Coordinates of C-alpha atoms in Angstrom, one line a residue:
X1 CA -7.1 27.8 -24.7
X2 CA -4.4 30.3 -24.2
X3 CA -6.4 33.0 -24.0
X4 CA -8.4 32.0 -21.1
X5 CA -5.7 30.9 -18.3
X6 CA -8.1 31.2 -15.7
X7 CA -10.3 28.9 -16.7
X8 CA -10.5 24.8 -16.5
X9 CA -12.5 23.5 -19.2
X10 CA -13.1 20.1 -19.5
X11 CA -14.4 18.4 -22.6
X12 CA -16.9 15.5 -21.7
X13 CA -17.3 12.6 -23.3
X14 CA -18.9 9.4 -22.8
X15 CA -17.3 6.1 -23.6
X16 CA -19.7 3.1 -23.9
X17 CA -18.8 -1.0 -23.4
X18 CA -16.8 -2.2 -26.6
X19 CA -15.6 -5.8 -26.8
X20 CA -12.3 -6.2 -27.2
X21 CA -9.4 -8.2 -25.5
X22 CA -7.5 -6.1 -23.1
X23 CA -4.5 -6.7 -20.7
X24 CA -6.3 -7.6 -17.6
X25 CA -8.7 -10.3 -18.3
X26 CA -7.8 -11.5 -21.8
X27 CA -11.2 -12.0 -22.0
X28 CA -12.3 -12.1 -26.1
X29 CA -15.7 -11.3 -25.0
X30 CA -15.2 -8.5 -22.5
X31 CA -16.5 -5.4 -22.0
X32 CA -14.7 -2.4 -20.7
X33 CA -16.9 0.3 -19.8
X34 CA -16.1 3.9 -18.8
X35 CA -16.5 7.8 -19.1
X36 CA -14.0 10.5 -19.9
X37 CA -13.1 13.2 -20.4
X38 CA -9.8 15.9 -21.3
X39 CA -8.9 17.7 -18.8
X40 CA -7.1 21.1 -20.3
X41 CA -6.3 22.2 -16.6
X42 CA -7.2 22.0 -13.0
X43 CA -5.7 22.5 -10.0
X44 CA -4.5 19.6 -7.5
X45 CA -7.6 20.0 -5.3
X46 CA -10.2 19.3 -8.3
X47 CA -8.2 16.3 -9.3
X48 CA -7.8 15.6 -5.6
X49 CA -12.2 15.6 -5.1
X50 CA -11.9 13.5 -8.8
X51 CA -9.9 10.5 -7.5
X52 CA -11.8 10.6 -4.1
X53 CA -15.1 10.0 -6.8
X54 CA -12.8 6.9 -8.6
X55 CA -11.6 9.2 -11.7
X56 CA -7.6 8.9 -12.4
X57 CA -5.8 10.1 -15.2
X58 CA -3.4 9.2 -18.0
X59 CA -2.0 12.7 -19.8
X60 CA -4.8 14.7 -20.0
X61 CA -7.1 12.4 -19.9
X62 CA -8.9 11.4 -17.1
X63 CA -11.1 9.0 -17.0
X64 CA -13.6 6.4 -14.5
X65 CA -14.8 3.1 -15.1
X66 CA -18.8 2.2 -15.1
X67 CA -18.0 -0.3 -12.2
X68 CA -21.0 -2.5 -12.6
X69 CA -20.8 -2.5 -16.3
X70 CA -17.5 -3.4 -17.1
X71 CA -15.8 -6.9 -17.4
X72 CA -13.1 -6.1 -14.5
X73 CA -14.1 -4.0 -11.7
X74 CA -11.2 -1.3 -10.8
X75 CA -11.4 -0.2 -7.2
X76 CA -10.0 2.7 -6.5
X77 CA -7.0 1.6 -3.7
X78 CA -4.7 3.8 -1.0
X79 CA -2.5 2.4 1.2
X80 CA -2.3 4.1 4.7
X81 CA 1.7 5.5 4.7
X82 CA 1.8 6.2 8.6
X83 CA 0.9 2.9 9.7
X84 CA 2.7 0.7 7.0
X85 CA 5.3 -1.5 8.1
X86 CA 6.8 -3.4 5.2
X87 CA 6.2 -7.3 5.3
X88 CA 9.1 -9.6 5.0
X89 CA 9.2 -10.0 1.0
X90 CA 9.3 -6.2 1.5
X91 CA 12.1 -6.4 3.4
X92 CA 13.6 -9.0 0.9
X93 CA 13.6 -6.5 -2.1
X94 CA 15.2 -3.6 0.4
X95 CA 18.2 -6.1 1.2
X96 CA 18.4 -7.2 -2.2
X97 CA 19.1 -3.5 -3.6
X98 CA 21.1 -2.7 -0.6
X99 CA 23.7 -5.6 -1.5
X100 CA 23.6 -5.2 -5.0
X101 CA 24.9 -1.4 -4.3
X102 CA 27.0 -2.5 -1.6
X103 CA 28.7 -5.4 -3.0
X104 CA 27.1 -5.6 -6.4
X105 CA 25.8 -8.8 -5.9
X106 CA 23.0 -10.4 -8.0
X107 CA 20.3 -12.1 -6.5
X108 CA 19.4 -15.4 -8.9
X109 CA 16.1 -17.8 -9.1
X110 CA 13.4 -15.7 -10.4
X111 CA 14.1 -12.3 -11.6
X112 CA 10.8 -11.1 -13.0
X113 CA 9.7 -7.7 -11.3
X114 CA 6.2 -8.8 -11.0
X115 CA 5.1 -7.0 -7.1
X116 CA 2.6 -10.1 -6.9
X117 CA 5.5 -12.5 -6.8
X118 CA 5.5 -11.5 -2.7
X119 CA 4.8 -13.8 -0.5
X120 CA 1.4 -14.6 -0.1
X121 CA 1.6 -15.3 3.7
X122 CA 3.1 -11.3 4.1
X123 CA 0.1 -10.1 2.6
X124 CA -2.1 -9.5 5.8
X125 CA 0.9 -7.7 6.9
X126 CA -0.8 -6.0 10.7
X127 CA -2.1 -9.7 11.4
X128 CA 1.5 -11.8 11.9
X129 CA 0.7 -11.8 15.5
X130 CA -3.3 -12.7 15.2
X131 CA -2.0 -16.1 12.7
X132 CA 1.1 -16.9 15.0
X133 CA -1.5 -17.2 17.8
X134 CA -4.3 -19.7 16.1
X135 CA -1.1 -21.6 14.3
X136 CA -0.1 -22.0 17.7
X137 CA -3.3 -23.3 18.7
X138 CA -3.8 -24.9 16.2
X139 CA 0.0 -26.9 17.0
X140 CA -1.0 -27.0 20.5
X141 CA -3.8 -29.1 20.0
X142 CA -1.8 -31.8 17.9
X143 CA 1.3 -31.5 20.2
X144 CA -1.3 -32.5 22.9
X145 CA -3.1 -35.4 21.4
X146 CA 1.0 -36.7 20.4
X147 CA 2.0 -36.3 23.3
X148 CA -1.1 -38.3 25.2
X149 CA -0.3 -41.2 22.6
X150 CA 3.8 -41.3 23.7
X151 CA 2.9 -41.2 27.0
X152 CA 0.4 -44.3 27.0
X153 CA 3.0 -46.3 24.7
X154 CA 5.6 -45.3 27.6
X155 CA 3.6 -46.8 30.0
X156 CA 2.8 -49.7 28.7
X157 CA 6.6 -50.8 28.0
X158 CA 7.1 -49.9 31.5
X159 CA 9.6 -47.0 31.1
X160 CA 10.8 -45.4 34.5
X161 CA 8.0 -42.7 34.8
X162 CA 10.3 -40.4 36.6
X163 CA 12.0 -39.9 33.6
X164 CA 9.1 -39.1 31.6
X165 CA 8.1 -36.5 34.1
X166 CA 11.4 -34.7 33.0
X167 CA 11.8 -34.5 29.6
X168 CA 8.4 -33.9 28.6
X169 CA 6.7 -31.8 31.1
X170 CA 7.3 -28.0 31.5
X171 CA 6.2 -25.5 33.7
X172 CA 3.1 -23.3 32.8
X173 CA 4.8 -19.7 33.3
X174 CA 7.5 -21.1 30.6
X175 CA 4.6 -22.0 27.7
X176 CA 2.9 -18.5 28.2
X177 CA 6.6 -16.7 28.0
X178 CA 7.4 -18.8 24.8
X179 CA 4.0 -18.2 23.2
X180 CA 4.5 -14.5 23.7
X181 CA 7.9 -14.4 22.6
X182 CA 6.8 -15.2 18.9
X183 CA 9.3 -18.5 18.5
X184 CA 8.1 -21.4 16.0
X185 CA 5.2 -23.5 17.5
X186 CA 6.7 -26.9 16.9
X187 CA 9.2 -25.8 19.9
X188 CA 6.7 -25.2 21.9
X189 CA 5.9 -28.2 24.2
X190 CA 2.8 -28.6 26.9
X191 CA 1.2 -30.1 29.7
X192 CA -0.7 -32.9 30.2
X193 CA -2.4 -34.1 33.0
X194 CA -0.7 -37.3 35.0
X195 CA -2.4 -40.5 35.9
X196 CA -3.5 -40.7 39.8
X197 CA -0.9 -41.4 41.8
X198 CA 2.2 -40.0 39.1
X199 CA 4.1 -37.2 38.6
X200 CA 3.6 -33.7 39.7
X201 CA 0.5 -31.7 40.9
X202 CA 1.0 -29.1 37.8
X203 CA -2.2 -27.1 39.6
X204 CA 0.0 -26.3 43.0
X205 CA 2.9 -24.4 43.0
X206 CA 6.1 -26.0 41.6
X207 CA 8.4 -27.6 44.9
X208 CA 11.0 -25.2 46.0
X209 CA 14.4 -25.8 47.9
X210 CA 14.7 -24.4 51.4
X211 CA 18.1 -23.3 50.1
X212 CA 16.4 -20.9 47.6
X213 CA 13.7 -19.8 50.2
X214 CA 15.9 -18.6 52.5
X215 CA 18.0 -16.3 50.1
X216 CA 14.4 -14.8 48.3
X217 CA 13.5 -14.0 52.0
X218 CA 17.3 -12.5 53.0
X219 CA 16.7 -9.8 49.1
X220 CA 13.4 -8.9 50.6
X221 CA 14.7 -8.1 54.4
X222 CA 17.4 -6.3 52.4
X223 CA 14.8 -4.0 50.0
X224 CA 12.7 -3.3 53.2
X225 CA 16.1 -2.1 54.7
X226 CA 16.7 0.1 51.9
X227 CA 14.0 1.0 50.0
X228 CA 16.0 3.8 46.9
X229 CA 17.5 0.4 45.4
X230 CA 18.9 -2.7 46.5
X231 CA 23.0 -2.8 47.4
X232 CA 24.7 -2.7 43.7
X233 CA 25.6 -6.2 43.1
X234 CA 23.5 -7.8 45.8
X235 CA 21.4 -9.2 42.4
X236 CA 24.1 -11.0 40.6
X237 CA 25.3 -12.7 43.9
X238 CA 22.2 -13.7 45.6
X239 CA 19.5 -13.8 43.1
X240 CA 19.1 -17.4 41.4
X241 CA 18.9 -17.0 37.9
X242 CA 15.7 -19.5 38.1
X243 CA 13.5 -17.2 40.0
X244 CA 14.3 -14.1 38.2
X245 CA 15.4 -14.4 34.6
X246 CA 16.6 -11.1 33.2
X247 CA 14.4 -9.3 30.8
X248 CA 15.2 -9.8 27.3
X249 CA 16.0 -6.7 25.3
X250 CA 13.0 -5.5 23.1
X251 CA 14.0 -5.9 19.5
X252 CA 12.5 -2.9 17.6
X253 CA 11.8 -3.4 14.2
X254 CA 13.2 -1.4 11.9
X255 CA 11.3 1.4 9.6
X256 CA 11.6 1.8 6.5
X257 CA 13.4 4.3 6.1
X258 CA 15.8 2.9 8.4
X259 CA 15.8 -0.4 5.5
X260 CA 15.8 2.1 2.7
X261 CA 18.3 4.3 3.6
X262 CA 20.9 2.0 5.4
X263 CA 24.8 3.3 5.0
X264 CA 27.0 1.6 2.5
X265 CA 30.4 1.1 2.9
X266 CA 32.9 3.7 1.3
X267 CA 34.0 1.4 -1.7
X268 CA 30.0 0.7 -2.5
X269 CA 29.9 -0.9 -6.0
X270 CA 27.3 1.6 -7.1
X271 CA 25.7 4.6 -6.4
X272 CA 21.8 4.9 -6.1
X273 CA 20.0 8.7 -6.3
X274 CA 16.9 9.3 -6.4
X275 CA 15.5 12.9 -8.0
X276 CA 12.4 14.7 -8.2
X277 CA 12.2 16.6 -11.2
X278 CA 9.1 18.5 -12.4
X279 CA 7.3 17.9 -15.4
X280 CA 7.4 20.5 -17.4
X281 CA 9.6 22.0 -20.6
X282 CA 10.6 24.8 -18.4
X283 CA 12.5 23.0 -16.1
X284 CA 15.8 22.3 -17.1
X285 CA 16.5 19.1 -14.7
X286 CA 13.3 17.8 -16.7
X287 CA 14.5 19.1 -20.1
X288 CA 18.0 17.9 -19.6
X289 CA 17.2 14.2 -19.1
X290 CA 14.2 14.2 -21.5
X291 CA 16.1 12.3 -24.1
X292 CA 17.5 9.2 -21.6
X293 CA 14.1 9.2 -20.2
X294 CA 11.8 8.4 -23.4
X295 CA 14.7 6.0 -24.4
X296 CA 14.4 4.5 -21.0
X297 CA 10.6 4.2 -21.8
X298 CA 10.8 2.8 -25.3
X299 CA 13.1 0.1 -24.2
X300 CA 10.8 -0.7 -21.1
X301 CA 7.4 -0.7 -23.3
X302 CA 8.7 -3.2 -26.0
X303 CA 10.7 -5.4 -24.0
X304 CA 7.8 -5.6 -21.4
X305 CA 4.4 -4.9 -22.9
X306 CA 5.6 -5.9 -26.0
X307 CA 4.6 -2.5 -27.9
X308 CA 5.7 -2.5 -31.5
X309 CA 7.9 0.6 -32.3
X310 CA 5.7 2.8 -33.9
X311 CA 3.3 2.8 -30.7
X312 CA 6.4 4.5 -28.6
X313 CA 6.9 7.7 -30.2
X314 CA 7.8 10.9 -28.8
X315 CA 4.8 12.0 -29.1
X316 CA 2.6 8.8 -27.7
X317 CA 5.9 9.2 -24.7
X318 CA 4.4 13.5 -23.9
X319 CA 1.3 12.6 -24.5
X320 CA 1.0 9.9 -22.1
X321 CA 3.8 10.8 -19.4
X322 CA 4.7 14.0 -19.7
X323 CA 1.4 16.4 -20.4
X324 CA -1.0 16.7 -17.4
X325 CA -3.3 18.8 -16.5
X326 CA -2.4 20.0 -13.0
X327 CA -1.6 23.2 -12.3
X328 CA 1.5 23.8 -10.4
X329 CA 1.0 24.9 -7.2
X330 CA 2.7 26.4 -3.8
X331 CA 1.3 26.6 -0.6
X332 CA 3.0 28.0 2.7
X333 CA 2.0 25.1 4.5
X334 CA 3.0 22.6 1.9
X335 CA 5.8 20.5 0.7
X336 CA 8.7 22.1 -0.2
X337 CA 8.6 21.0 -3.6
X338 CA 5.4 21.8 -4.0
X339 CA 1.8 20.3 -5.6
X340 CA 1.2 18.9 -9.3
X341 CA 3.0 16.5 -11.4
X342 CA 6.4 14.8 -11.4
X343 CA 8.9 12.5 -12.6
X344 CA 10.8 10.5 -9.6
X345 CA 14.1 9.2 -11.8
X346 CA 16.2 6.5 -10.2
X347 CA 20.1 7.2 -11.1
X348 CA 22.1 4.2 -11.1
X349 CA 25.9 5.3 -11.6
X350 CA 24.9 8.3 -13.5
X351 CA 21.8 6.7 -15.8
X352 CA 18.4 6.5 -15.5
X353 CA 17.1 3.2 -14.8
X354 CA 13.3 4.0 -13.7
X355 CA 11.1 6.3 -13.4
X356 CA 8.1 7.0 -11.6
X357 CA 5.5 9.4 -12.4
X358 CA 3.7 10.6 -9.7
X359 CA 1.4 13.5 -8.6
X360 CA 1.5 15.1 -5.6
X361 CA -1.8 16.4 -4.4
X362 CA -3.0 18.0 -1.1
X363 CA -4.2 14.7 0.6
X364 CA -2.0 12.0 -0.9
X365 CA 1.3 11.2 -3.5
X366 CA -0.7 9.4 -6.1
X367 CA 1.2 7.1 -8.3
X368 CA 0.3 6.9 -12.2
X369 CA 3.0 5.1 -14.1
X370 CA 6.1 3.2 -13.8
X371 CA 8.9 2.6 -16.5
X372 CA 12.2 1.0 -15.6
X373 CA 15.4 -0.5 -17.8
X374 CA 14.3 -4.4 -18.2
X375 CA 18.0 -5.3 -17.6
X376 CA 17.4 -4.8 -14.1
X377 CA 14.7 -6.4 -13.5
X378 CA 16.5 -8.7 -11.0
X379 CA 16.0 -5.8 -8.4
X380 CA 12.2 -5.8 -8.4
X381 CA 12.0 -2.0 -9.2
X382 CA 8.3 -2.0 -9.6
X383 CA 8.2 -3.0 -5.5
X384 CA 11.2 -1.2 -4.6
X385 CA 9.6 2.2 -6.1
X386 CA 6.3 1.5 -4.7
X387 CA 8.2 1.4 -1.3
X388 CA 10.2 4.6 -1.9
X389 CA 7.2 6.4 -2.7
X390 CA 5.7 5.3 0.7
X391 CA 8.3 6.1 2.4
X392 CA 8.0 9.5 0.2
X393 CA 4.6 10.0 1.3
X394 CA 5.4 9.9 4.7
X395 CA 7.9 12.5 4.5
X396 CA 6.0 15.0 2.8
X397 CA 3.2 14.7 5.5
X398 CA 6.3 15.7 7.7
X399 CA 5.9 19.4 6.6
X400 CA 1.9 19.3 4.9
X401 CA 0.4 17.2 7.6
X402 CA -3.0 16.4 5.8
X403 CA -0.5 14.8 3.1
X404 CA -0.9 11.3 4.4
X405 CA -1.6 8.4 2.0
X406 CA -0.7 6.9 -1.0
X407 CA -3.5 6.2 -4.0
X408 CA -1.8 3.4 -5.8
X409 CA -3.8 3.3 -8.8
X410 CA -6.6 0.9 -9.5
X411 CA -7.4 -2.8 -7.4
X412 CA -8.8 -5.6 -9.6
X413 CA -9.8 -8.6 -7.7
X414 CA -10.7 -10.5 -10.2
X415 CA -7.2 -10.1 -12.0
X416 CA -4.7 -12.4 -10.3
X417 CA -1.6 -10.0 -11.7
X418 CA -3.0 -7.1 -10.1
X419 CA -3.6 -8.6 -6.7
X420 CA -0.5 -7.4 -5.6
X421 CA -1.6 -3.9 -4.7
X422 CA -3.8 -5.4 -1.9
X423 CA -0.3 -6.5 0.4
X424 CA 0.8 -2.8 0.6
X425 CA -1.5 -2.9 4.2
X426 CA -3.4 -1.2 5.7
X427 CA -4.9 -0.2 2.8
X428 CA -8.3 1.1 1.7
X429 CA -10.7 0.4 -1.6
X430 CA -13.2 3.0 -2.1
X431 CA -17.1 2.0 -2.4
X432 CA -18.8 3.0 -6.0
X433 CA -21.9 3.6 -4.9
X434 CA -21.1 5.7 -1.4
X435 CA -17.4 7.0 -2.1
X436 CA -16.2 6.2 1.3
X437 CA -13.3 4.6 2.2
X438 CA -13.2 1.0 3.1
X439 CA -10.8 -1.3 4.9
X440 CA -9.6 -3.8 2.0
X441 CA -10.2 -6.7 4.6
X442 CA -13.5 -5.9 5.0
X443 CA -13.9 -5.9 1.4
X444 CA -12.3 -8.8 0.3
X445 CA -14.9 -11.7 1.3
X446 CA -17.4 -9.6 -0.5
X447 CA -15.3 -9.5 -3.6
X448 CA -14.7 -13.4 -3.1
X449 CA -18.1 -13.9 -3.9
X450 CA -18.6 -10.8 -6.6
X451 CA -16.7 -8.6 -9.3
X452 CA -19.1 -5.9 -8.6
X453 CA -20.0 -4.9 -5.1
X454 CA -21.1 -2.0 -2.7
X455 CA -18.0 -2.1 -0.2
X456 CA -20.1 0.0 2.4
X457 CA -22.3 -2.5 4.3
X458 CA -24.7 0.9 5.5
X459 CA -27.8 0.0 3.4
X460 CA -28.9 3.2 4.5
X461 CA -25.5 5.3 3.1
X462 CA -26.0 7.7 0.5
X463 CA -23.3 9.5 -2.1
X464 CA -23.1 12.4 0.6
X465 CA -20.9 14.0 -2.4
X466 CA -23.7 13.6 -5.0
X467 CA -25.0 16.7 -7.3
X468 CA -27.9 18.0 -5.4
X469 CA -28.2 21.4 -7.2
X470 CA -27.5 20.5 -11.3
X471 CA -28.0 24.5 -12.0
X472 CA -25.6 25.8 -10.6
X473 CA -23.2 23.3 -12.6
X474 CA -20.8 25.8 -14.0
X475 CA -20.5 25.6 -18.0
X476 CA -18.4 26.9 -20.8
X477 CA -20.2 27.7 -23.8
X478 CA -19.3 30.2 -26.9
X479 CA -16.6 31.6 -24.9
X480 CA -18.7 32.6 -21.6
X481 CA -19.2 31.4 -18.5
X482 CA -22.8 30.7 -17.3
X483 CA -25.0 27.9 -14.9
X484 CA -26.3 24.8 -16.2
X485 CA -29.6 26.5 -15.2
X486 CA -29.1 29.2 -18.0
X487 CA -27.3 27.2 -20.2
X488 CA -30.2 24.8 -20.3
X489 CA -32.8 27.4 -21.6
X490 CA -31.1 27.5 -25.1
X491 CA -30.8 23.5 -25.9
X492 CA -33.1 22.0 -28.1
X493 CA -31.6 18.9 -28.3
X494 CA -32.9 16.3 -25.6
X495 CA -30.2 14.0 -24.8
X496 CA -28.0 17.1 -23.9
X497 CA -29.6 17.4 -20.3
X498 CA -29.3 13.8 -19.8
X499 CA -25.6 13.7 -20.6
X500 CA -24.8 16.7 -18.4
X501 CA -26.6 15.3 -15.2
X502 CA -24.8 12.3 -15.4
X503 CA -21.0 14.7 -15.6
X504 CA -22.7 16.1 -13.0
X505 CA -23.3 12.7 -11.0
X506 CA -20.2 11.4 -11.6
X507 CA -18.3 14.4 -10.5
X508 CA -19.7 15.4 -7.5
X509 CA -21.3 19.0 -6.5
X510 CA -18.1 20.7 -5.3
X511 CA -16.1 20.0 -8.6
X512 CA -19.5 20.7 -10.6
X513 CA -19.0 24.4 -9.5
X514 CA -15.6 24.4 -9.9
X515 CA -14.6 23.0 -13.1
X516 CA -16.1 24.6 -16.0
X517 CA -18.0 21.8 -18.6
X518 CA -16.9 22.6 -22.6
X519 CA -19.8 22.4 -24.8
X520 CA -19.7 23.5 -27.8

């Protein structure tokens, strides 16, 4: 197709449910469904409109599952970039590369990099303070039927009541300050009403000494007196500490960048870089490390997927990693490096010990593949990429400001192992039926109860995107350019029509027009 460099023609094809076992199910009897096609060349917006319809790609060739057909529903997922804040297990693998460079220290226990090893109570990462709340409740609840018990048994072996009034009541203002505060909710202690004729009114206003009084009331002359500020030092001399506890210091979290990026000491054990390198033959950062990077991937696909030898040649390693159909692209108000596909190598002391492939499109970074050296798995690089990549994202959208999530691949719900991709929050699924977005935690009861389902609860939501006009579908055919509505006039055969509507469909009107259809 050299001779036509303007052009994108795609060749379609349709690939119906064959039963086989395949990695995500192990299922003998299941069926994986889906339509393809090879994509010789597009630019970053038509694969852009693609993914946004639930089409990815692998090389150059890009396919989309028949959601309610196949075994294992694959939702198309994005996590939200500007609003992530990385839970604590997050922040666990962070640390744990940051003092393996610094000191060079190993973490042990469990050193599989399997992302869905995070902790499960980080997954609902924006709702900490939501569960601290009802756990608190919750806590309160027992604390107060314990506490009634204690009291009663006190009673009755005739304990001095006094006593009991002191240890175990606190003021109100205190239980509000220490449930806001976020500490654990087995220190947090409460009230309980005192029999007739015991212990303090909690309802009134806790008993003050005169002492007290009388210096509140001398600060108060002294602020009407002077109303810019109050005499520098008055505070610290007359204030009691009681009355007016000093504000605590607000303890900003920190980003991730700020987690990612921390400074290491001068004599740092190792040296981490991280490069983005183009993928193509004419680069010669790309060319260079071509050789340590399909060795990188040979050892990764044996050692982990268990791939015999013959199955990670050079040419399965282009074919899959390196070919792609996006067409390099610069924009003035783009990143600096620019739109299409790439390799992000991680350099450990001068050697490449992962990579991610990634492509960079005008909404998003979408991920499609990571390899990394199994002797490392200790540092979790499959999580500590994904966070780079975030972190990535959000520093792209810096200088292309509609360049503001991060597709992450596929989510299957029904596959425990790829469960994970759901704790990157907030995060999105995209409906089959409508191709909207969808909050995941919306989606998830849904999914509870089905493989399959319509994420978008409109029953009255249409595919807005959906082929209205089929003619004007732009086709490829004998070396000339012409509508579906031409093109149409010459077939004989009658399932032709039928398989172009449903490329058509699946596609969308605005790429219909744009991408040109091979038939030959």
């Amino acid at each position: 197709m050299a001779s036509w460099p303007l052009f994108r023609p795609a060749s379609w094809s349709i690939s119906r449910a064959g039963f086989y076992r395949w990695r995500y199910c192990k299922n003998e009897s299941g069926s994986r469904s889906i339509v393809s096609m090879w994509a010789h060349s597009m630019t970053v917006q038509d694969y852009q409109d693609l993914i946004d319809r639930g089409w990815r790609r692998s090389g150059k060739y890009v396919y989309k599952p028949v959601m309610n057909q196949t075994c294992c529903p694959q939702y198309t997922i994005r996590c939200r970039p500007l609003h992530f804040q990385p839970s604590k297990s997050h922040k666990k693998v962070l640390k744990k590369m940051l003092k393996f460079l610094a000191k060079g220290e190993i973490s042990k226990g469990n050193c599989e990099d399997e992302p869905m090893d995070s902790a499960v109570d980080d997954a609902v990462v924006g709702d900490f303070a939501l569960i601290n709340k009802l756990d608190i409740r919750c806590d309160l609840k027992t604390l107060s039927d314990d506490l009634k018990e204690s009291f009663e048994s006190e009673d009755m072996k005739g304990k001095d009541s006094k006593k009991e009034e002191s240890t175990e009541l606190i003021q109100s203002q205190d239980v509000e300050e220490k449930l806001g505060s976020g500490e654990p909710s087995h220190l947090v202690k409460v009230h309980t009403a005192p029999k007739p004729g015991k212990g303090a009114d909690l309802s009134k206003p806790p008993c003050r000494k005169a002492k007290e009084i009388r210096k509140e009331r001398k600060r108060l002359k002294l602020m009407q007196q002077n109303p810019a500020g109050e005499p520098e030092g008055f505070q610290a001399q007359s204030q009691p500490p009681s009355l007016f506890p000093p504000k605590a210091k607000s303890n900003q979290p920190k980003s991730l960048e700020d987690l990612i990026l921390e400074s290491l000491p001068e004599d740092a054990s190792h040296k981490l870089e991280v490069r983005l390198v183009p993928v193509s033959f004419e680069d010669p950062e790309f060319k260079s490390s071509f050789s340590q990077s399909f060795s990188l991937y040979v050892k990764y696909q044996m050692a982990i997927h268990q791939d015999p030898p013959d199955e990670c040649g050079k040419t399965e390693f282009t074919r899959f990693l390196c070919s792609s159909p996006l067409e390099a692209e610069n924009r003035h108000n783009g990143p600096d490096c620019g739109y299409g596909s790439f390799h992000q190598q991680y350099w450990l002391d001068g050697k490449i010990i992962a990579v991610g492939v990634i492509d960079i499109l005008p909404y998003c970074v979408s991920s499609v593949y990571l390899y990394y050296d199994p002797d490392y798995s200790f540092l979790s690089l499959g999580v500590y990429s994904a966070l780079r990549e975030i972190a990535f994202t959000r520093q792209l959208h810096e200088k292309a400001s509609q360049l503001s999530y991060y597709y992450m691949g596929f989510y299957i719900h029904s596959c425990p192992k790829m469960k994970y991709k759901g704790q990157y929050r907030p995060s999105d699924l995209l409906c089959p039926e409508t191709y909207v977005w969808v909050p995941i935690e919306q989606c998830l009861p849904s999914l509870e109860n089905s493989k399959y389902c319509r994420l978008n609860q409109d029953p009255e939501a249409v595919d807005e995107g959906r082929c209205k006009e089929p003619d004007r579908l732009q086709v490829f055919h004998k070396k000339a350019i012409m509508p579906y509505g031409v093109y149409k006039k010459h077939q004989k055969d009658p399932g032709e029509e039928a398989t172009v509507l449903q490329y058509a469909s699946l596609v969308g009107q605005t790429c219909s027009e744009r991408m040109l259809l091979f038939r030959n």
